[in-house]
mmCIF file with all atom_site columns, C-alpha atoms in Angstrom:
data_model
loop_
_atom_site.group_PDB
_atom_site.id
_atom_site.type_symbol
_atom_site.label_atom_id
_atom_site.label_alt_id
_atom_site.label_comp_id
_atom_site.label_asym_id
_atom_site.label_entity_id
_atom_site.label_seq_id
_atom_site.pdbx_PDB_ins_code
_atom_site.Cartn_x
_atom_site.Cartn_y
_atom_site.Cartn_z
_atom_site.occupancy
_atom_site.B_iso_or_equiv
_atom_site.pdbx_formal_charge
_atom_site.auth_seq_id
_atom_site.auth_comp_id
_atom_site.auth_asym_id
_atom_site.auth_atom_id
_atom_site.pdbx_PDB_model_num
ATOM 1   C CA . MET A 1 1   ? -0.407  4.035   13.573  1.00 0.00 ? 367 MET A CA 1
ATOM 2   C CA . LYS A 1 2   ? -2.912  5.674   11.309  1.00 0.00 ? 368 LYS A CA 1
ATOM 3   C CA . GLN A 1 3   ? -3.994  9.190   10.488  1.00 0.00 ? 369 GLN A CA 1
ATOM 4   C CA . LYS A 1 4   ? -7.627  9.908   9.620   1.00 0.00 ? 370 LYS A CA 1
ATOM 5   C CA . ILE A 1 5   ? -8.042  11.666  6.272   1.00 0.00 ? 371 ILE A CA 1
ATOM 6   C CA . ASN A 1 6   ? -10.510 14.521  5.943   1.00 0.00 ? 372 ASN A CA 1
ATOM 7   C CA . ILE A 1 7   ? -11.942 13.523  2.571   1.00 0.00 ? 373 ILE A CA 1
ATOM 8   C CA . ASN A 1 8   ? -13.306 17.010  1.869   1.00 0.00 ? 374 ASN A CA 1
ATOM 9   C CA . ASN A 1 9   ? -9.791  18.507  2.036   1.00 0.00 ? 375 ASN A CA 1
ATOM 10  C CA . TRP A 1 10  ? -7.996  15.593  0.410   1.00 0.00 ? 376 TRP A CA 1
ATOM 11  C CA . SER A 1 11  ? -6.275  16.089  -2.946  1.00 0.00 ? 377 SER A CA 1
ATOM 12  C CA . ARG A 1 12  ? -7.641  12.712  -4.088  1.00 0.00 ? 378 ARG A CA 1
ATOM 13  C CA . GLU A 1 13  ? -11.233 13.473  -3.009  1.00 0.00 ? 379 GLU A CA 1
ATOM 14  C CA . LYS A 1 14  ? -12.739 13.661  -6.529  1.00 0.00 ? 380 LYS A CA 1
ATOM 15  C CA . THR A 1 15  ? -11.130 10.428  -7.659  1.00 0.00 ? 381 THR A CA 1
ATOM 16  C CA . PHE A 1 16  ? -12.143 8.740   -4.409  1.00 0.00 ? 382 PHE A CA 1
ATOM 17  C CA . GLN A 1 17  ? -15.777 9.836   -4.811  1.00 0.00 ? 383 GLN A CA 1
ATOM 18  C CA . ILE A 1 18  ? -15.933 8.466   -8.368  1.00 0.00 ? 384 ILE A CA 1
ATOM 19  C CA . PHE A 1 19  ? -14.547 5.028   -7.523  1.00 0.00 ? 385 PHE A CA 1
ATOM 20  C CA . ASN A 1 20  ? -16.237 4.818   -4.117  1.00 0.00 ? 386 ASN A CA 1
ATOM 21  C CA . ASN A 1 21  ? -19.627 4.660   -5.870  1.00 0.00 ? 387 ASN A CA 1
ATOM 22  C CA . PHE A 1 22  ? -18.696 1.844   -8.271  1.00 0.00 ? 388 PHE A CA 1
ATOM 23  C CA . ASP A 1 23  ? -20.087 -1.637  -7.621  1.00 0.00 ? 389 ASP A CA 1
ATOM 24  C CA . ASP A 1 24  ? -16.682 -3.085  -8.441  1.00 0.00 ? 390 ASP A CA 1
ATOM 25  C CA . PRO A 1 25  ? -14.046 -0.343  -7.975  1.00 0.00 ? 391 PRO A CA 1
ATOM 26  C CA . TYR A 1 26  ? -11.101 -2.723  -8.165  1.00 0.00 ? 392 TYR A CA 1
ATOM 27  C CA . THR A 1 27  ? -8.452  -2.437  -10.841 1.00 0.00 ? 393 THR A CA 1
ATOM 28  C CA . GLY A 1 28  ? -6.187  -5.309  -11.826 1.00 0.00 ? 394 GLY A CA 1
ATOM 29  C CA . VAL A 1 29  ? -2.682  -5.055  -13.201 1.00 0.00 ? 395 VAL A CA 1
ATOM 30  C CA . THR A 1 30  ? -0.723  -7.954  -14.612 1.00 0.00 ? 396 THR A CA 1
ATOM 31  C CA . THR A 1 31  ? 2.958   -7.706  -15.406 1.00 0.00 ? 397 THR A CA 1
ATOM 32  C CA . ARG A 1 32  ? 5.914   -9.918  -16.158 1.00 0.00 ? 398 ARG A CA 1
ATOM 33  C CA . LEU A 1 33  ? 9.039   -9.554  -14.057 1.00 0.00 ? 399 LEU A CA 1
ATOM 34  C CA . ASN A 1 34  ? 12.535  -10.826 -14.599 1.00 0.00 ? 400 ASN A CA 1
ATOM 35  C CA . ILE A 1 35  ? 13.400  -12.324 -11.230 1.00 0.00 ? 401 ILE A CA 1
ATOM 36  C CA . THR A 1 36  ? 16.304  -14.516 -12.311 1.00 0.00 ? 402 THR A CA 1
ATOM 37  C CA . ASN A 1 37  ? 18.560  -13.069 -9.597  1.00 0.00 ? 403 ASN A CA 1
ATOM 38  C CA . LEU A 1 38  ? 15.911  -13.644 -6.935  1.00 0.00 ? 404 LEU A CA 1
ATOM 39  C CA . VAL A 1 39  ? 15.440  -17.273 -7.998  1.00 0.00 ? 405 VAL A CA 1
ATOM 40  C CA . GLU A 1 40  ? 19.222  -17.843 -7.901  1.00 0.00 ? 406 GLU A CA 1
ATOM 41  C CA . PHE A 1 41  ? 19.430  -16.200 -4.470  1.00 0.00 ? 407 PHE A CA 1
ATOM 42  C CA . VAL A 1 42  ? 16.782  -18.456 -2.893  1.00 0.00 ? 408 VAL A CA 1
ATOM 43  C CA . LYS A 1 43  ? 18.303  -21.552 -4.512  1.00 0.00 ? 409 LYS A CA 1
ATOM 44  C CA . ASN A 1 44  ? 21.763  -20.673 -3.204  1.00 0.00 ? 410 ASN A CA 1
ATOM 45  C CA . THR A 1 45  ? 20.589  -19.764 0.301   1.00 0.00 ? 411 THR A CA 1
ATOM 46  C CA . ASN A 1 46  ? 17.863  -22.418 0.647   1.00 0.00 ? 412 ASN A CA 1
ATOM 47  C CA . VAL A 1 47  ? 15.387  -19.766 1.828   1.00 0.00 ? 413 VAL A CA 1
ATOM 48  C CA . SER A 1 48  ? 11.676  -19.760 1.016   1.00 0.00 ? 414 SER A CA 1
ATOM 49  C CA . PHE A 1 49  ? 10.900  -18.209 -2.355  1.00 0.00 ? 415 PHE A CA 1
ATOM 50  C CA . TYR A 1 50  ? 7.402   -17.342 -1.089  1.00 0.00 ? 416 TYR A CA 1
ATOM 51  C CA . GLY A 1 51  ? 8.764   -15.521 1.969   1.00 0.00 ? 417 GLY A CA 1
ATOM 52  C CA . THR A 1 52  ? 11.460  -13.749 -0.020  1.00 0.00 ? 418 THR A CA 1
ATOM 53  C CA . MET A 1 53  ? 9.014   -12.626 -2.692  1.00 0.00 ? 419 MET A CA 1
ATOM 54  C CA . LEU A 1 54  ? 6.639   -11.423 0.031   1.00 0.00 ? 420 LEU A CA 1
ATOM 55  C CA . TYR A 1 55  ? 9.513   -9.439  1.564   1.00 0.00 ? 421 TYR A CA 1
ATOM 56  C CA . PHE A 1 56  ? 10.151  -7.611  -1.720  1.00 0.00 ? 422 PHE A CA 1
ATOM 57  C CA . VAL A 1 57  ? 6.434   -7.069  -2.391  1.00 0.00 ? 423 VAL A CA 1
ATOM 58  C CA . LEU A 1 58  ? 6.006   -5.448  1.022   1.00 0.00 ? 424 LEU A CA 1
ATOM 59  C CA . MET A 1 59  ? 9.197   -3.452  0.613   1.00 0.00 ? 425 MET A CA 1
ATOM 60  C CA . SER A 1 60  ? 7.877   -2.047  -2.657  1.00 0.00 ? 426 SER A CA 1
ATOM 61  C CA . LEU A 1 61  ? 4.409   -1.270  -1.301  1.00 0.00 ? 427 LEU A CA 1
ATOM 62  C CA . ASN A 1 62  ? 5.835   0.437   1.769   1.00 0.00 ? 428 ASN A CA 1
ATOM 63  C CA . GLU A 1 63  ? 7.921   2.712   -0.440  1.00 0.00 ? 429 GLU A CA 1
ATOM 64  C CA . ILE A 1 64  ? 4.850   3.956   -2.351  1.00 0.00 ? 430 ILE A CA 1
ATOM 65  C CA . GLU A 1 65  ? 2.753   6.430   -0.363  1.00 0.00 ? 431 GLU A CA 1
ATOM 66  C CA . HIS A 1 66  ? -0.500  5.694   -2.210  1.00 0.00 ? 432 HIS A CA 1
ATOM 67  C CA . PHE A 1 67  ? -0.517  2.096   -0.959  1.00 0.00 ? 433 PHE A CA 1
ATOM 68  C CA . LYS A 1 68  ? -0.619  3.387   2.613   1.00 0.00 ? 434 LYS A CA 1
ATOM 69  C CA . TYR A 1 69  ? -4.154  4.770   2.235   1.00 0.00 ? 435 TYR A CA 1
ATOM 70  C CA . GLY A 1 70  ? -7.134  2.604   3.011   1.00 0.00 ? 436 GLY A CA 1
ATOM 71  C CA . TYR A 1 71  ? -10.415 2.112   4.774   1.00 0.00 ? 437 TYR A CA 1
ATOM 72  C CA . GLY A 1 72  ? -10.513 1.643   8.492   1.00 0.00 ? 438 GLY A CA 1
ATOM 73  C CA . ARG A 1 73  ? -12.964 1.898   11.365  1.00 0.00 ? 439 ARG A CA 1
ATOM 74  C CA . ASP A 1 74  ? -12.860 4.391   14.207  1.00 0.00 ? 440 ASP A CA 1
ATOM 75  C CA . GLU A 1 75  ? -13.816 3.817   17.850  1.00 0.00 ? 441 GLU A CA 1
ATOM 76  C CA . GLN A 1 76  ? -17.517 4.217   16.975  1.00 0.00 ? 442 GLN A CA 1
ATOM 77  C CA . ASP A 1 77  ? -17.160 1.637   14.172  1.00 0.00 ? 443 ASP A CA 1
ATOM 78  C CA . ASN A 1 78  ? -17.551 4.306   11.449  1.00 0.00 ? 444 ASN A CA 1
ATOM 79  C CA . LEU A 1 79  ? -15.789 3.634   8.153   1.00 0.00 ? 445 LEU A CA 1
ATOM 80  C CA . ASN A 1 80  ? -13.168 6.253   7.281   1.00 0.00 ? 446 ASN A CA 1
ATOM 81  C CA . ILE A 1 81  ? -10.144 6.701   5.048   1.00 0.00 ? 447 ILE A CA 1
ATOM 82  C CA . TYR A 1 82  ? -6.790  6.618   6.820   1.00 0.00 ? 448 TYR A CA 1
ATOM 83  C CA . LYS A 1 83  ? -3.156  6.967   5.932   1.00 0.00 ? 449 LYS A CA 1
ATOM 84  C CA . TYR A 1 84  ? -1.315  4.123   7.628   1.00 0.00 ? 450 TYR A CA 1
ATOM 85  C CA . ASP A 1 85  ? 2.335   4.156   8.639   1.00 0.00 ? 451 ASP A CA 1
ATOM 86  C CA . GLU A 1 86  ? 2.992   0.778   7.075   1.00 0.00 ? 452 GLU A CA 1
ATOM 87  C CA . VAL A 1 87  ? 1.617   -2.005  4.926   1.00 0.00 ? 453 VAL A CA 1
ATOM 88  C CA . ALA A 1 88  ? 1.543   -5.581  6.294   1.00 0.00 ? 454 ALA A CA 1
ATOM 89  C CA . ALA A 1 89  ? 0.392   -8.826  4.647   1.00 0.00 ? 455 ALA A CA 1
ATOM 90  C CA . THR A 1 90  ? -1.299  -12.139 5.184   1.00 0.00 ? 456 THR A CA 1
ATOM 91  C CA . ALA A 1 91  ? -0.324  -15.025 2.918   1.00 0.00 ? 457 ALA A CA 1
ATOM 92  C CA . THR A 1 92  ? -2.269  -18.120 1.942   1.00 0.00 ? 458 THR A CA 1
ATOM 93  C CA . VAL A 1 93  ? -0.859  -21.566 2.672   1.00 0.00 ? 459 VAL A CA 1
ATOM 94  C CA . LEU A 1 94  ? -2.164  -25.105 2.613   1.00 0.00 ? 460 LEU A CA 1
ATOM 95  C CA . ASN A 1 95  ? -2.651  -26.514 6.091   1.00 0.00 ? 461 ASN A CA 1
ATOM 96  C CA . LYS A 1 96  ? -1.678  -30.037 7.088   1.00 0.00 ? 462 LYS A CA 1
ATOM 97  C CA . ILE A 1 97  ? -4.951  -31.493 5.754   1.00 0.00 ? 463 ILE A CA 1
ATOM 98  C CA . GLY A 1 98  ? -4.496  -29.739 2.392   1.00 0.00 ? 464 GLY A CA 1
ATOM 99  C CA . GLU A 1 99  ? -7.005  -26.921 2.814   1.00 0.00 ? 465 GLU A CA 1
ATOM 100 C CA . LEU A 1 100 ? -6.484  -23.206 2.252   1.00 0.00 ? 466 LEU A CA 1
ATOM 101 C CA . ASN A 1 101 ? -5.451  -21.231 5.290   1.00 0.00 ? 467 ASN A CA 1
ATOM 102 C CA . PHE A 1 102 ? -4.232  -17.706 6.014   1.00 0.00 ? 468 PHE A CA 1
ATOM 103 C CA . THR A 1 103 ? -1.212  -16.656 8.013   1.00 0.00 ? 469 THR A CA 1
ATOM 104 C CA . ARG A 1 104 ? -1.487  -14.058 10.723  1.00 0.00 ? 470 ARG A CA 1
ATOM 105 C CA . TYR A 1 105 ? -0.527  -10.611 9.475   1.00 0.00 ? 471 TYR A CA 1
ATOM 106 C CA . ILE A 1 106 ? 3.177   -10.211 8.941   1.00 0.00 ? 472 ILE A CA 1
ATOM 107 C CA . LYS A 1 107 ? 4.603   -6.744  9.501   1.00 0.00 ? 473 LYS A CA 1
ATOM 108 C CA . PHE A 1 108 ? 7.310   -5.519  7.187   1.00 0.00 ? 474 PHE A CA 1
ATOM 109 C CA . THR A 1 109 ? 10.794  -4.865  8.492   1.00 0.00 ? 475 THR A CA 1
ATOM 110 C CA . ASN A 1 110 ? 13.851  -3.915  6.423   1.00 0.00 ? 476 ASN A CA 1
ATOM 111 C CA . ASP A 1 111 ? 15.741  -6.607  8.322   1.00 0.00 ? 477 ASP A CA 1
ATOM 112 C CA . TYR A 1 112 ? 15.435  -9.497  5.845   1.00 0.00 ? 478 TYR A CA 1
ATOM 113 C CA . ILE A 1 113 ? 16.499  -12.208 8.329   1.00 0.00 ? 479 ILE A CA 1
ATOM 114 C CA . LYS A 1 114 ? 13.996  -10.995 10.940  1.00 0.00 ? 480 LYS A CA 1
ATOM 115 C CA . PHE A 1 115 ? 11.243  -10.812 8.301   1.00 0.00 ? 481 PHE A CA 1
ATOM 116 C CA . ILE A 1 116 ? 11.933  -14.346 7.019   1.00 0.00 ? 482 ILE A CA 1
ATOM 117 C CA . LYS A 1 117 ? 11.874  -15.729 10.581  1.00 0.00 ? 483 LYS A CA 1
ATOM 118 C CA . GLU A 1 118 ? 8.490   -14.051 11.158  1.00 0.00 ? 484 GLU A CA 1
ATOM 119 C CA . PHE A 1 119 ? 7.239   -15.418 7.812   1.00 0.00 ? 485 PHE A CA 1
ATOM 120 C CA . TYR A 1 120 ? 8.306   -18.979 8.711   1.00 0.00 ? 486 TYR A CA 1
ATOM 121 C CA . GLY A 1 121 ? 6.587   -18.708 12.112  1.00 0.00 ? 487 GLY A CA 1
ATOM 122 C CA . ALA A 1 122 ? 3.335   -17.350 10.633  1.00 0.00 ? 488 ALA A CA 1
ATOM 123 C CA . LYS A 1 123 ? 3.417   -19.956 7.845   1.00 0.00 ? 489 LYS A CA 1
ATOM 124 C CA . SER A 1 124 ? 4.007   -22.815 10.282  1.00 0.00 ? 490 SER A CA 1
ATOM 125 C CA . ASP A 1 125 ? 1.167   -21.671 12.556  1.00 0.00 ? 491 ASP A CA 1
ATOM 126 C CA . ALA A 1 126 ? -1.244  -21.547 9.593   1.00 0.00 ? 492 ALA A CA 1
ATOM 127 C CA . GLU A 1 127 ? -0.084  -24.908 8.197   1.00 0.00 ? 493 GLU A CA 1
ATOM 128 C CA . ASN A 1 128 ? -0.603  -26.629 11.535  1.00 0.00 ? 494 ASN A CA 1
ATOM 129 C CA . ASN A 1 129 ? -4.002  -25.142 12.350  1.00 0.00 ? 495 ASN A CA 1
ATOM 130 C CA . VAL A 1 130 ? -6.775  -27.146 10.704  1.00 0.00 ? 496 VAL A CA 1
ATOM 131 C CA . GLU A 1 131 ? -9.582  -24.991 12.133  1.00 0.00 ? 497 GLU A CA 1
ATOM 132 C CA . TYR A 1 132 ? -8.283  -21.569 11.125  1.00 0.00 ? 498 TYR A CA 1
ATOM 133 C CA . TYR A 1 133 ? -9.557  -20.541 7.720   1.00 0.00 ? 499 TYR A CA 1
ATOM 134 C CA . LYS A 1 134 ? -10.609 -16.911 8.022   1.00 0.00 ? 500 LYS A CA 1
ATOM 135 C CA . ILE A 1 135 ? -8.663  -13.908 6.874   1.00 0.00 ? 501 ILE A CA 1
ATOM 136 C CA . PRO A 1 136 ? -7.142  -12.398 10.029  1.00 0.00 ? 502 PRO A CA 1
ATOM 137 C CA . ASN A 1 137 ? -8.738  -9.405  11.714  1.00 0.00 ? 503 ASN A CA 1
ATOM 138 C CA . GLN A 1 138 ? -8.325  -6.141  9.798   1.00 0.00 ? 504 GLN A CA 1
ATOM 139 C CA . ASP A 1 139 ? -7.488  -4.148  12.948  1.00 0.00 ? 505 ASP A CA 1
ATOM 140 C CA . ASN A 1 140 ? -5.567  -0.879  12.753  1.00 0.00 ? 506 ASN A CA 1
ATOM 141 C CA . MET A 1 141 ? -3.094  -1.506  9.954   1.00 0.00 ? 507 MET A CA 1
ATOM 142 C CA . ASN A 1 142 ? -3.151  -1.318  6.205   1.00 0.00 ? 508 ASN A CA 1
ATOM 143 C CA . LYS A 1 143 ? -2.917  -4.958  5.202   1.00 0.00 ? 509 LYS A CA 1
ATOM 144 C CA . ILE A 1 144 ? -2.777  -6.806  1.914   1.00 0.00 ? 510 ILE A CA 1
ATOM 145 C CA . GLN A 1 145 ? -3.542  -10.369 0.947   1.00 0.00 ? 511 GLN A CA 1
ATOM 146 C CA . VAL A 1 146 ? -0.918  -12.367 -0.926  1.00 0.00 ? 512 VAL A CA 1
ATOM 147 C CA . THR A 1 147 ? -1.188  -15.758 -2.542  1.00 0.00 ? 513 THR A CA 1
ATOM 148 C CA . CYS A 1 148 ? 0.623   -17.816 -5.119  1.00 0.00 ? 514 CYS A CA 1
ATOM 149 C CA . LEU A 1 149 ? -0.362  -20.629 -7.441  1.00 0.00 ? 515 LEU A CA 1
ATOM 150 C CA . PRO A 1 150 ? 3.030   -22.229 -8.041  1.00 0.00 ? 516 PRO A CA 1
ATOM 151 C CA . TRP A 1 151 ? 1.549   -25.091 -10.065 1.00 0.00 ? 517 TRP A CA 1
ATOM 152 C CA . ILE A 1 152 ? 0.379   -23.034 -13.034 1.00 0.00 ? 518 ILE A CA 1
ATOM 153 C CA . ARG A 1 153 ? 1.604   -20.228 -15.230 1.00 0.00 ? 519 ARG A CA 1
ATOM 154 C CA . PHE A 1 154 ? -0.979  -17.519 -15.926 1.00 0.00 ? 520 PHE A CA 1
ATOM 155 C CA . SER A 1 155 ? -1.176  -13.929 -17.054 1.00 0.00 ? 521 SER A CA 1
ATOM 156 C CA . ASN A 1 156 ? -4.196  -12.670 -15.112 1.00 0.00 ? 522 ASN A CA 1
ATOM 157 C CA . PHE A 1 157 ? -5.786  -13.274 -11.722 1.00 0.00 ? 523 PHE A CA 1
ATOM 158 C CA . LYS A 1 158 ? -9.117  -12.234 -10.163 1.00 0.00 ? 524 LYS A CA 1
ATOM 159 C CA . ASP A 1 159 ? -9.717  -12.953 -6.510  1.00 0.00 ? 525 ASP A CA 1
ATOM 160 C CA . SER A 1 160 ? -13.056 -13.055 -4.729  1.00 0.00 ? 526 SER A CA 1
ATOM 161 C CA . ILE A 1 161 ? -14.276 -9.983  -2.892  1.00 0.00 ? 527 ILE A CA 1
ATOM 162 C CA . ASN A 1 162 ? -17.006 -9.257  -0.385  1.00 0.00 ? 528 ASN A CA 1
ATOM 163 C CA . LYS A 1 163 ? -18.976 -6.430  -2.015  1.00 0.00 ? 529 LYS A CA 1
ATOM 164 C CA . ALA A 1 164 ? -20.894 -5.832  1.212   1.00 0.00 ? 530 ALA A CA 1
ATOM 165 C CA . GLU A 1 165 ? -17.663 -4.709  2.878   1.00 0.00 ? 531 GLU A CA 1
ATOM 166 C CA . LYS A 1 166 ? -15.635 -1.762  1.616   1.00 0.00 ? 532 LYS A CA 1
ATOM 167 C CA . SER A 1 167 ? -12.035 -2.708  1.048   1.00 0.00 ? 533 SER A CA 1
ATOM 168 C CA . SER A 1 168 ? -9.015  -0.906  -0.245  1.00 0.00 ? 534 SER A CA 1
ATOM 169 C CA . LYS A 1 169 ? -6.557  -3.703  0.290   1.00 0.00 ? 535 LYS A CA 1
ATOM 170 C CA . PRO A 1 170 ? -4.514  -4.899  -2.667  1.00 0.00 ? 536 PRO A CA 1
ATOM 171 C CA . LYS A 1 171 ? -4.555  -8.600  -3.456  1.00 0.00 ? 537 LYS A CA 1
ATOM 172 C CA . ILE A 1 172 ? -1.350  -9.873  -5.015  1.00 0.00 ? 538 ILE A CA 1
ATOM 173 C CA . CYS A 1 173 ? -0.793  -13.228 -6.673  1.00 0.00 ? 539 CYS A CA 1
ATOM 174 C CA . TRP A 1 174 ? 1.904   -14.847 -8.746  1.00 0.00 ? 540 TRP A CA 1
ATOM 175 C CA . GLY A 1 175 ? 2.051   -18.164 -10.504 1.00 0.00 ? 541 GLY A CA 1
ATOM 176 C CA . ARG A 1 176 ? 4.612   -20.708 -11.538 1.00 0.00 ? 542 ARG A CA 1
ATOM 177 C CA . ILE A 1 177 ? 8.144   -19.381 -11.821 1.00 0.00 ? 543 ILE A CA 1
ATOM 178 C CA . LEU A 1 178 ? 9.961   -20.791 -14.804 1.00 0.00 ? 544 LEU A CA 1
#
């Protein structure tokens, strides 16, 4: 579900107007996290680190109201700002011929086991589909894009964007875990 925001009555209207006119309104944040307990958990349970990390990323984003705001289109295809009930994600994977692919959008649920099962299903579908390479449809949910580069350690990441299309979706990436 989503609720259309009346920008003229919105407390964030001035800030929105400033950044909405920028050619590149995106802000990047890089941080280091101590995830020793998470790494131990996935090793001991033999569960996907990628799926587990995605679970905690979505849990965090869904707890922060500001991440629930984003662009969306109405029935007449007009671009508006909405407050969404939840944040979902698509994750990048390599398909069976070694090319980049995107999972279908994965909705967040507090039920970790249910979430991991959905992650494994979406990941498997993307890995086995050699023709699917597009980011899934941005229908009526606030959705983020998540990727990881487990082969390298880095301290900053900049992803490509389509400047012709307004987007408010966060892009999250992590690298090699030591």
